[in-house]
Rosetta silent file (secondary structure, phi, psi, omega in degrees, C-alpha in Angstrom):
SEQUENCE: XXXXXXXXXXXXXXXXXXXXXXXXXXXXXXXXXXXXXXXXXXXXXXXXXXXXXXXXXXXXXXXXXXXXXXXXXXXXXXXXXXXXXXXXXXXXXXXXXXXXXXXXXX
SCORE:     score description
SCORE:     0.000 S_00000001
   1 L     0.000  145.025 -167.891   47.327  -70.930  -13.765 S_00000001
   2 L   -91.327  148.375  177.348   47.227  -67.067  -15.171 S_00000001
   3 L  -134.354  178.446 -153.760   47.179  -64.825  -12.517 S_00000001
   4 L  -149.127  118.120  139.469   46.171  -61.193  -12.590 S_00000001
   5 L   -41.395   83.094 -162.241   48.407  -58.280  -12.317 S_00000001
   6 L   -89.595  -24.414 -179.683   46.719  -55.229  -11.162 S_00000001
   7 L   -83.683  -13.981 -163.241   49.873  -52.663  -12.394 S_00000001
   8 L  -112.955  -30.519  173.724   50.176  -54.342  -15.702 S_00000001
   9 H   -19.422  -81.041 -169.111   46.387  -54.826  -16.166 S_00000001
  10 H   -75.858   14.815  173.889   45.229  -52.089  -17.657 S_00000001
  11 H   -98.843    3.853 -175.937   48.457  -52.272  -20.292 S_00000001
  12 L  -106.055  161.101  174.307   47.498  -55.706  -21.273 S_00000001
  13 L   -73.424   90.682 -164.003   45.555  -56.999  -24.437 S_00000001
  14 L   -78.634   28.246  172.928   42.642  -58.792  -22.060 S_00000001
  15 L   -94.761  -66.103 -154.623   41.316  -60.770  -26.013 S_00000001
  16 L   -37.268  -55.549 -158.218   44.961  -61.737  -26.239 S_00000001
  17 L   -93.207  -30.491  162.605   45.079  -63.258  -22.362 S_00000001
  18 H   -44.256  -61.134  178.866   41.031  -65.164  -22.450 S_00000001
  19 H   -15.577  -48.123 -174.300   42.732  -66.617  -25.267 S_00000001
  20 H   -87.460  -19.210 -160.729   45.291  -68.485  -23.438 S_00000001
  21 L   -44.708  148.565  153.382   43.461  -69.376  -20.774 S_00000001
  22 L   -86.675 -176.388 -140.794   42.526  -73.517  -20.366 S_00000001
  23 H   -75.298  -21.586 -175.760   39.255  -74.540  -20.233 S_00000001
  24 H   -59.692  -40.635  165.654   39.574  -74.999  -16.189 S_00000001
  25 H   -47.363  -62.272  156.254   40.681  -71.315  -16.181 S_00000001
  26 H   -23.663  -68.103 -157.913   37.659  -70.295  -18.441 S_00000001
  27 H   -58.306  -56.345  150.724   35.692  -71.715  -16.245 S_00000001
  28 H   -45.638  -34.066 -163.140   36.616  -70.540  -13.476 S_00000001
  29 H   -92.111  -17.841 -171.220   36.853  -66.786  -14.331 S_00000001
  30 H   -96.005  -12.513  174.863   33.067  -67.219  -16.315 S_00000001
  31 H  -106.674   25.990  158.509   31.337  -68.790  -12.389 S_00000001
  32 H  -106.434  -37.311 -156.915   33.714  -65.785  -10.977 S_00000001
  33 H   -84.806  -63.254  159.934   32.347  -63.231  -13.326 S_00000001
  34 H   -38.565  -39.292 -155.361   28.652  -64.789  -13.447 S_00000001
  35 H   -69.976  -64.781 -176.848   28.476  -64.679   -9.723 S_00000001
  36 H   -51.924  -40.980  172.072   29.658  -61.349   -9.573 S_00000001
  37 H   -68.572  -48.850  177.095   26.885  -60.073  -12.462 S_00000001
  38 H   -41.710  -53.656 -167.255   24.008  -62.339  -10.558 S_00000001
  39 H   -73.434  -72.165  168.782   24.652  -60.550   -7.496 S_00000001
  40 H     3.030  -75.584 -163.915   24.791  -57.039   -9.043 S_00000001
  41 H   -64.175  -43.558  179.094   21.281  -57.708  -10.908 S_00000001
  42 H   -76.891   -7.796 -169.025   19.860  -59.513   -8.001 S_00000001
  43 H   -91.947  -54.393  164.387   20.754  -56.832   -4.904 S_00000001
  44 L    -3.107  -58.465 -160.375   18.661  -54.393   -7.270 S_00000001
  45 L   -97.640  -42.450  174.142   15.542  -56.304   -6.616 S_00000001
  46 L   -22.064  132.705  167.997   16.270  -57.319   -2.856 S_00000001
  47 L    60.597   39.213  179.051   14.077  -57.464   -0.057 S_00000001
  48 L   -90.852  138.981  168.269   11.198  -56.315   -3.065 S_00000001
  49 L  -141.652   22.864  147.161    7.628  -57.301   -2.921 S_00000001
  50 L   -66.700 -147.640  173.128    6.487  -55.924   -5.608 S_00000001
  51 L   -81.757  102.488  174.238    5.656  -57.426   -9.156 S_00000001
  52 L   -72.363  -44.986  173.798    9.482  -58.489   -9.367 S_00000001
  53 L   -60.304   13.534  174.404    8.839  -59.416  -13.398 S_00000001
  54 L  -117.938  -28.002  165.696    8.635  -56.054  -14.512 S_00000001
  55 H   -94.155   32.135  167.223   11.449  -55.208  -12.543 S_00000001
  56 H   -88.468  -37.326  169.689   13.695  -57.593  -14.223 S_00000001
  57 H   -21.669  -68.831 -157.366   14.026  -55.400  -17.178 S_00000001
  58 H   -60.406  -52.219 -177.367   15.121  -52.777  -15.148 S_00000001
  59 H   -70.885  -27.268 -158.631   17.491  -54.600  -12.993 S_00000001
  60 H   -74.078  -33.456  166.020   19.093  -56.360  -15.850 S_00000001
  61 H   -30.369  -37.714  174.319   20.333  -52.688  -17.254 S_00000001
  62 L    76.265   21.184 -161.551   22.609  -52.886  -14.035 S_00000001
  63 L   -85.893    4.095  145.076   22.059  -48.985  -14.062 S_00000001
  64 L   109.970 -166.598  170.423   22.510  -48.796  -10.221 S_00000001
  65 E    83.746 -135.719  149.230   20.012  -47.800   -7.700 S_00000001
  66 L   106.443 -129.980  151.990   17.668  -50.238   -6.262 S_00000001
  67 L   -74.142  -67.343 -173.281   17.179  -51.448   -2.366 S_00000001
  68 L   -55.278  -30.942 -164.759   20.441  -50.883   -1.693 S_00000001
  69 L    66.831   33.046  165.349   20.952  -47.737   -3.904 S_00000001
  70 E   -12.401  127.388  159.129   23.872  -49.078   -5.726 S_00000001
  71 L   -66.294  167.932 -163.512   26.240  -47.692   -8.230 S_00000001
  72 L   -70.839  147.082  158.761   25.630  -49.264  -11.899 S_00000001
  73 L    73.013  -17.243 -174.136   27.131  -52.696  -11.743 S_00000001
  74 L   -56.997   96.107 -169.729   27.910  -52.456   -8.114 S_00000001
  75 L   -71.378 -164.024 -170.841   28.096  -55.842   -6.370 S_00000001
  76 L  -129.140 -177.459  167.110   27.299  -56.625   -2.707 S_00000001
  77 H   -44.450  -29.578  167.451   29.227  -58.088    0.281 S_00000001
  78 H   -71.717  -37.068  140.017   28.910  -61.205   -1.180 S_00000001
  79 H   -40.513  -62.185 -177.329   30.715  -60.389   -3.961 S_00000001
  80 H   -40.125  -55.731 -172.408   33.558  -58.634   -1.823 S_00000001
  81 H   -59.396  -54.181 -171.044   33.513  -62.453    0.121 S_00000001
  82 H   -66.909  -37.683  149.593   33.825  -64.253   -2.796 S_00000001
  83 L   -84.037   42.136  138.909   36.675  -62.519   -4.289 S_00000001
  84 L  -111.686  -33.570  153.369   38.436  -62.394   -1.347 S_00000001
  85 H   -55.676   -2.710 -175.894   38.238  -66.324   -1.042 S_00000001
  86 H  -113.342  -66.531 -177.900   39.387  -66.394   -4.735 S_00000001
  87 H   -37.492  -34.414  168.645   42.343  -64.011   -4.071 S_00000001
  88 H   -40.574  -80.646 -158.262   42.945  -66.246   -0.858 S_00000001
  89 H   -56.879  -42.945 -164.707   42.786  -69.217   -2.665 S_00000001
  90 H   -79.139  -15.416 -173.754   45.119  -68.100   -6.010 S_00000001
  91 H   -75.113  -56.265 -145.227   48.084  -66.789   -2.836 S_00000001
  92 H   -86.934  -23.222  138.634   48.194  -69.546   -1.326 S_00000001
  93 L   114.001 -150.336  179.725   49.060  -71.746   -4.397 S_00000001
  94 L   -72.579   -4.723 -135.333   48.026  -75.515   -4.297 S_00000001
  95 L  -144.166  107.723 -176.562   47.749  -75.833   -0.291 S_00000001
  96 L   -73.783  149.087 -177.833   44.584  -74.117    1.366 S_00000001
  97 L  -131.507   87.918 -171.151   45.874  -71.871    3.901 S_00000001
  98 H   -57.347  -70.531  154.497   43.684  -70.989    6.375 S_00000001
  99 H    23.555  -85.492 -166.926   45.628  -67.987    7.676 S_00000001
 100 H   -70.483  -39.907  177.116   46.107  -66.518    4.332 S_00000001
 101 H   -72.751  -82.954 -138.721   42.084  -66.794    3.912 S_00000001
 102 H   -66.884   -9.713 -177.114   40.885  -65.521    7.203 S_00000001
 103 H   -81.210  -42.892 -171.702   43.365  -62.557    6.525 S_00000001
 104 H   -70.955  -25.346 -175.639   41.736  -61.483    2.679 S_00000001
 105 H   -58.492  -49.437  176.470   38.341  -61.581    4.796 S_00000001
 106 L   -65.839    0.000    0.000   39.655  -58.538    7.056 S_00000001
């Protein structure tokens, strides 16, 4: 499985490395990626009771602000949990490790 480098990152070609990926990898990284943009676009709009379809325009820009006040693009704690359960998950290899999870949570 490709794994992610944070010192080599921003030196790498990231067309070159989607490329290699298999399709499981794709997958994964587009319902990691998805998740993270859903949440973004949805914490905008949170706890709203206005006419929400006029603010989907708005939210879909990702241009920050919102309930929350956000920075553009800015996910929410729910992001942060879910990529800490994916970093969790890619350490500890084939063998869930509770440990190793309850640790990326802190």
């Amino acid at each position: 499985m490709a794994t992610f480098n944070k010192k080599t990152a921003r030196k790498s070609n990231y067309t070159d490395r989607l490329k290699s990926l298999t399709s499981l990898e794709n997958a994964v990284l587009g319902s990691l990626m998805g998740f993270a943009i859903g949440d973004s676009v949805g914490a905008f709009m949170a706890l709203q009771t206005e006419d929400l379809n006029k603010m989907i325009p708005i939210a879909l820009l990702m241009n920050g602000g919102g309930t929350f006040n956000l920075a553009p693009g800015q996910g929410t704690d729910e992001t942060e949990i879910m990529l800490s359960a994916a970093y969790g998950l890619l350490e500890s290899g084939k063998k869930y490790n509770q440990n190793l999870m309850g640790e990326k949570y802190l």
